[in-house]
Amino acid sequence: MNISTAFADGRLTAYFAGELDQHEARRAMQTMDELLEEYLPRDLVVDLSGLNFMDSSGIALLIRVSRRIRETGGRMWIENPGQQPKRVIDTAGIDRLIPVTVRNL
């Protein structure tokens, strides 16, 4: 899995690409921790448009990152999940905790 970023006006966007499974989730959490410490964003957007697979480890990652950003007074939302990640998000009910938006790409 790869995470690329863009930062502007207090908003950090993290673009996830590839597969987010148990092995990759550990590394991704470390990367996200580092990014949050480096940028101290007000808003965090996790763009999943490049993610083609996610399991429950990805859900745990999203919840942990959301909790962390809220602790600093920030907001987080998920954008553009693909079909399989969206099914996992919907099944887990993550949209009740973290807003999910889908833009026409």
Short mmCIF file of N, CA and C in Angstrom, two decimals:
data_model
loop_
_atom_site.label_atom_id
_atom_site.label_comp_id
_atom_site.label_asym_id
_atom_site.label_seq_id
_atom_site.Cartn_x
_atom_site.Cartn_y
_atom_site.Cartn_z
N MET A 1 0.83 -1.17 0.00
CA MET A 1 0.00 0.00 0.00
C MET A 1 0.87 1.24 0.00
N ASN A 2 0.37 2.28 -0.61
CA ASN A 2 1.08 3.55 -0.69
C ASN A 2 0.17 4.66 -0.17
N ILE A 3 0.76 5.60 0.56
CA ILE A 3 0.03 6.78 1.01
C ILE A 3 0.77 8.00 0.49
N SER A 4 0.08 8.80 -0.33
CA SER A 4 0.63 10.07 -0.77
C SER A 4 -0.22 11.17 -0.14
N THR A 5 0.33 12.37 -0.08
CA THR A 5 -0.38 13.44 0.64
C THR A 5 -0.35 14.75 -0.12
N ALA A 6 -1.29 15.60 0.28
CA ALA A 6 -1.31 17.00 -0.15
C ALA A 6 -1.74 17.79 1.08
N PHE A 7 -1.13 18.96 1.28
CA PHE A 7 -1.46 19.80 2.42
C PHE A 7 -1.61 21.24 1.97
N ALA A 8 -2.74 21.84 2.34
CA ALA A 8 -2.99 23.25 2.03
C ALA A 8 -4.02 23.79 2.99
N ASP A 9 -3.79 25.00 3.48
CA ASP A 9 -4.76 25.71 4.32
C ASP A 9 -5.27 24.88 5.49
N GLY A 10 -4.39 24.15 6.15
CA GLY A 10 -4.77 23.39 7.32
C GLY A 10 -5.44 22.06 7.03
N ARG A 11 -5.56 21.70 5.75
CA ARG A 11 -6.19 20.43 5.37
C ARG A 11 -5.16 19.48 4.81
N LEU A 12 -5.05 18.33 5.45
CA LEU A 12 -4.19 17.27 4.97
C LEU A 12 -5.05 16.24 4.26
N THR A 13 -4.71 15.92 3.03
CA THR A 13 -5.39 14.86 2.30
C THR A 13 -4.41 13.71 2.14
N ALA A 14 -4.83 12.53 2.61
CA ALA A 14 -4.01 11.32 2.49
C ALA A 14 -4.67 10.42 1.45
N TYR A 15 -3.95 10.14 0.39
CA TYR A 15 -4.46 9.30 -0.70
C TYR A 15 -3.93 7.88 -0.50
N PHE A 16 -4.84 6.97 -0.22
CA PHE A 16 -4.47 5.57 -0.03
C PHE A 16 -4.58 4.85 -1.37
N ALA A 17 -3.59 4.02 -1.67
CA ALA A 17 -3.61 3.24 -2.92
C ALA A 17 -3.10 1.83 -2.65
N GLY A 18 -3.69 0.87 -3.32
CA GLY A 18 -3.27 -0.51 -3.18
C GLY A 18 -4.22 -1.31 -2.32
N GLU A 19 -3.65 -2.14 -1.43
CA GLU A 19 -4.43 -2.99 -0.55
C GLU A 19 -4.12 -2.68 0.90
N LEU A 20 -5.17 -2.58 1.70
CA LEU A 20 -5.02 -2.29 3.12
C LEU A 20 -5.48 -3.51 3.90
N ASP A 21 -4.51 -4.35 4.25
CA ASP A 21 -4.80 -5.55 5.02
C ASP A 21 -4.06 -5.46 6.36
N GLN A 22 -4.08 -6.51 7.13
CA GLN A 22 -3.49 -6.49 8.47
C GLN A 22 -2.01 -6.08 8.43
N HIS A 23 -1.27 -6.63 7.52
CA HIS A 23 0.16 -6.32 7.41
C HIS A 23 0.38 -4.85 7.07
N GLU A 24 -0.36 -4.35 6.12
CA GLU A 24 -0.19 -2.96 5.67
C GLU A 24 -0.78 -1.95 6.66
N ALA A 25 -1.79 -2.33 7.41
CA ALA A 25 -2.44 -1.41 8.35
C ALA A 25 -1.46 -0.94 9.43
N ARG A 26 -0.62 -1.82 9.90
CA ARG A 26 0.37 -1.44 10.92
C ARG A 26 1.31 -0.36 10.39
N ARG A 27 1.81 -0.56 9.19
CA ARG A 27 2.71 0.41 8.57
C ARG A 27 1.97 1.71 8.26
N ALA A 28 0.72 1.59 7.79
CA ALA A 28 -0.07 2.77 7.46
C ALA A 28 -0.36 3.60 8.72
N MET A 29 -0.60 2.94 9.86
CA MET A 29 -0.86 3.69 11.09
C MET A 29 0.38 4.46 11.51
N GLN A 30 1.53 3.86 11.38
CA GLN A 30 2.77 4.56 11.70
C GLN A 30 2.95 5.77 10.78
N THR A 31 2.68 5.59 9.51
CA THR A 31 2.78 6.70 8.56
C THR A 31 1.79 7.80 8.91
N MET A 32 0.55 7.43 9.22
CA MET A 32 -0.46 8.44 9.56
C MET A 32 -0.09 9.17 10.85
N ASP A 33 0.43 8.46 11.84
CA ASP A 33 0.88 9.11 13.08
C ASP A 33 1.95 10.17 12.77
N GLU A 34 2.90 9.80 11.92
CA GLU A 34 3.97 10.73 11.55
C GLU A 34 3.41 11.95 10.81
N LEU A 35 2.47 11.71 9.91
CA LEU A 35 1.89 12.82 9.14
C LEU A 35 1.10 13.77 10.05
N LEU A 36 0.34 13.21 10.98
CA LEU A 36 -0.43 14.06 11.90
C LEU A 36 0.48 14.89 12.78
N GLU A 37 1.58 14.31 13.22
CA GLU A 37 2.55 15.05 14.03
C GLU A 37 3.25 16.13 13.22
N GLU A 38 3.56 15.83 11.97
CA GLU A 38 4.28 16.78 11.13
C GLU A 38 3.40 17.97 10.72
N TYR A 39 2.18 17.70 10.30
CA TYR A 39 1.34 18.77 9.74
C TYR A 39 0.37 19.39 10.74
N LEU A 40 0.01 18.66 11.80
CA LEU A 40 -0.99 19.14 12.76
C LEU A 40 -2.21 19.74 12.04
N PRO A 41 -2.86 18.95 11.20
CA PRO A 41 -3.96 19.48 10.38
C PRO A 41 -5.22 19.78 11.20
N ARG A 42 -5.97 20.76 10.74
CA ARG A 42 -7.32 21.02 11.26
C ARG A 42 -8.29 20.01 10.70
N ASP A 43 -8.11 19.72 9.43
CA ASP A 43 -8.96 18.77 8.72
C ASP A 43 -8.11 17.68 8.10
N LEU A 44 -8.64 16.47 8.12
CA LEU A 44 -7.97 15.34 7.50
C LEU A 44 -8.95 14.65 6.57
N VAL A 45 -8.57 14.54 5.32
CA VAL A 45 -9.36 13.81 4.32
C VAL A 45 -8.59 12.54 3.99
N VAL A 46 -9.25 11.41 4.11
CA VAL A 46 -8.65 10.14 3.71
C VAL A 46 -9.34 9.73 2.41
N ASP A 47 -8.62 9.88 1.31
CA ASP A 47 -9.15 9.57 -0.01
C ASP A 47 -8.81 8.12 -0.35
N LEU A 48 -9.85 7.32 -0.51
CA LEU A 48 -9.66 5.89 -0.76
C LEU A 48 -9.85 5.51 -2.23
N SER A 49 -9.84 6.48 -3.12
CA SER A 49 -10.10 6.20 -4.53
C SER A 49 -9.10 5.23 -5.14
N GLY A 50 -7.88 5.18 -4.63
CA GLY A 50 -6.87 4.27 -5.17
C GLY A 50 -6.78 2.96 -4.42
N LEU A 51 -7.64 2.77 -3.43
CA LEU A 51 -7.61 1.55 -2.62
C LEU A 51 -8.53 0.51 -3.25
N ASN A 52 -7.97 -0.66 -3.59
CA ASN A 52 -8.81 -1.68 -4.23
C ASN A 52 -9.19 -2.81 -3.29
N PHE A 53 -8.63 -2.85 -2.08
CA PHE A 53 -9.00 -3.86 -1.09
C PHE A 53 -8.77 -3.31 0.30
N MET A 54 -9.73 -3.59 1.20
CA MET A 54 -9.59 -3.24 2.60
C MET A 54 -10.30 -4.28 3.44
N ASP A 55 -9.67 -4.71 4.53
CA ASP A 55 -10.34 -5.63 5.44
C ASP A 55 -10.59 -4.92 6.77
N SER A 56 -10.93 -5.67 7.80
CA SER A 56 -11.26 -5.07 9.08
C SER A 56 -10.09 -4.31 9.70
N SER A 57 -8.88 -4.63 9.32
CA SER A 57 -7.72 -3.88 9.80
C SER A 57 -7.78 -2.43 9.32
N GLY A 58 -8.31 -2.23 8.13
CA GLY A 58 -8.50 -0.88 7.61
C GLY A 58 -9.52 -0.10 8.41
N ILE A 59 -10.57 -0.78 8.86
CA ILE A 59 -11.57 -0.14 9.70
C ILE A 59 -10.93 0.31 11.01
N ALA A 60 -10.14 -0.56 11.62
CA ALA A 60 -9.44 -0.20 12.86
C ALA A 60 -8.54 1.00 12.65
N LEU A 61 -7.84 1.03 11.53
CA LEU A 61 -6.97 2.16 11.20
C LEU A 61 -7.78 3.45 11.09
N LEU A 62 -8.87 3.42 10.37
CA LEU A 62 -9.69 4.62 10.19
C LEU A 62 -10.24 5.13 11.52
N ILE A 63 -10.70 4.22 12.36
CA ILE A 63 -11.22 4.62 13.67
C ILE A 63 -10.13 5.23 14.53
N ARG A 64 -8.96 4.62 14.54
CA ARG A 64 -7.86 5.13 15.35
C ARG A 64 -7.42 6.52 14.87
N VAL A 65 -7.29 6.69 13.58
CA VAL A 65 -6.88 7.99 13.03
C VAL A 65 -7.95 9.04 13.34
N SER A 66 -9.22 8.66 13.20
CA SER A 66 -10.31 9.59 13.50
C SER A 66 -10.26 10.04 14.96
N ARG A 67 -10.05 9.10 15.84
CA ARG A 67 -9.96 9.41 17.28
C ARG A 67 -8.78 10.36 17.54
N ARG A 68 -7.68 10.07 16.89
CA ARG A 68 -6.48 10.89 17.10
C ARG A 68 -6.68 12.33 16.61
N ILE A 69 -7.29 12.51 15.45
CA ILE A 69 -7.50 13.86 14.91
C ILE A 69 -8.51 14.61 15.77
N ARG A 70 -9.53 13.92 16.27
CA ARG A 70 -10.52 14.58 17.15
C ARG A 70 -9.89 15.02 18.46
N GLU A 71 -8.93 14.27 18.97
CA GLU A 71 -8.25 14.65 20.21
C GLU A 71 -7.54 15.98 20.08
N THR A 72 -7.16 16.34 18.88
CA THR A 72 -6.48 17.62 18.65
C THR A 72 -7.44 18.71 18.18
N GLY A 73 -8.74 18.39 18.20
CA GLY A 73 -9.74 19.37 17.80
C GLY A 73 -10.00 19.41 16.30
N GLY A 74 -9.47 18.44 15.57
CA GLY A 74 -9.64 18.42 14.12
C GLY A 74 -10.83 17.57 13.69
N ARG A 75 -11.06 17.56 12.38
CA ARG A 75 -12.14 16.78 11.78
C ARG A 75 -11.55 15.85 10.73
N MET A 76 -12.25 14.74 10.51
CA MET A 76 -11.82 13.79 9.50
C MET A 76 -13.01 13.31 8.72
N TRP A 77 -12.79 13.05 7.46
CA TRP A 77 -13.80 12.36 6.65
C TRP A 77 -13.11 11.52 5.60
N ILE A 78 -13.88 10.58 5.08
CA ILE A 78 -13.41 9.64 4.07
C ILE A 78 -14.03 10.06 2.74
N GLU A 79 -13.22 10.03 1.69
CA GLU A 79 -13.73 10.36 0.36
C GLU A 79 -13.44 9.23 -0.61
N ASN A 80 -14.37 9.05 -1.52
CA ASN A 80 -14.20 8.22 -2.72
C ASN A 80 -13.78 6.77 -2.50
N PRO A 81 -14.42 6.07 -1.55
CA PRO A 81 -14.07 4.66 -1.44
C PRO A 81 -14.54 3.89 -2.66
N GLY A 82 -13.71 2.97 -3.12
CA GLY A 82 -14.10 2.10 -4.22
C GLY A 82 -15.15 1.10 -3.76
N GLN A 83 -15.58 0.27 -4.65
CA GLN A 83 -16.69 -0.64 -4.39
C GLN A 83 -16.41 -1.58 -3.20
N GLN A 84 -15.29 -2.27 -3.20
CA GLN A 84 -15.01 -3.22 -2.11
C GLN A 84 -14.78 -2.50 -0.78
N PRO A 85 -13.92 -1.47 -0.72
CA PRO A 85 -13.78 -0.75 0.56
C PRO A 85 -15.10 -0.15 1.04
N LYS A 86 -15.94 0.33 0.12
CA LYS A 86 -17.24 0.90 0.52
C LYS A 86 -18.12 -0.15 1.17
N ARG A 87 -18.10 -1.37 0.65
CA ARG A 87 -18.88 -2.45 1.26
C ARG A 87 -18.41 -2.71 2.69
N VAL A 88 -17.10 -2.72 2.90
CA VAL A 88 -16.55 -2.95 4.24
C VAL A 88 -16.95 -1.81 5.17
N ILE A 89 -16.85 -0.57 4.69
CA ILE A 89 -17.23 0.61 5.48
C ILE A 89 -18.71 0.56 5.83
N ASP A 90 -19.55 0.23 4.85
CA ASP A 90 -20.99 0.16 5.08
C ASP A 90 -21.35 -0.96 6.07
N THR A 91 -20.73 -2.11 5.89
CA THR A 91 -21.01 -3.25 6.77
C THR A 91 -20.62 -2.94 8.21
N ALA A 92 -19.52 -2.25 8.39
CA ALA A 92 -19.04 -1.91 9.74
C ALA A 92 -19.78 -0.71 10.34
N GLY A 93 -20.53 0.01 9.53
CA GLY A 93 -21.24 1.19 10.03
C GLY A 93 -20.35 2.37 10.33
N ILE A 94 -19.20 2.42 9.67
CA ILE A 94 -18.23 3.49 9.91
C ILE A 94 -18.81 4.86 9.59
N ASP A 95 -19.74 4.92 8.64
CA ASP A 95 -20.31 6.21 8.26
C ASP A 95 -21.09 6.86 9.41
N ARG A 96 -21.39 6.11 10.47
CA ARG A 96 -22.02 6.71 11.65
C ARG A 96 -20.99 7.43 12.51
N LEU A 97 -19.72 7.07 12.35
CA LEU A 97 -18.63 7.68 13.13
C LEU A 97 -17.82 8.69 12.33
N ILE A 98 -17.63 8.38 11.06
CA ILE A 98 -16.78 9.20 10.19
C ILE A 98 -17.58 9.49 8.93
N PRO A 99 -17.77 10.76 8.58
CA PRO A 99 -18.49 11.08 7.34
C PRO A 99 -17.79 10.47 6.12
N VAL A 100 -18.59 9.95 5.21
CA VAL A 100 -18.09 9.37 3.95
C VAL A 100 -18.75 10.09 2.81
N THR A 101 -17.93 10.63 1.89
CA THR A 101 -18.46 11.30 0.71
C THR A 101 -17.92 10.63 -0.54
N VAL A 102 -18.74 10.64 -1.57
CA VAL A 102 -18.34 10.08 -2.85
C VAL A 102 -18.53 11.17 -3.88
N ARG A 103 -17.44 11.54 -4.53
CA ARG A 103 -17.51 12.53 -5.62
C ARG A 103 -17.43 11.77 -6.93
N ASN A 104 -18.01 12.33 -7.95
CA ASN A 104 -17.87 11.75 -9.28
C ASN A 104 -16.47 12.04 -9.77
N LEU A 105 -15.72 11.00 -10.00
CA LEU A 105 -14.32 11.17 -10.43
C LEU A 105 -14.22 11.17 -11.93
#
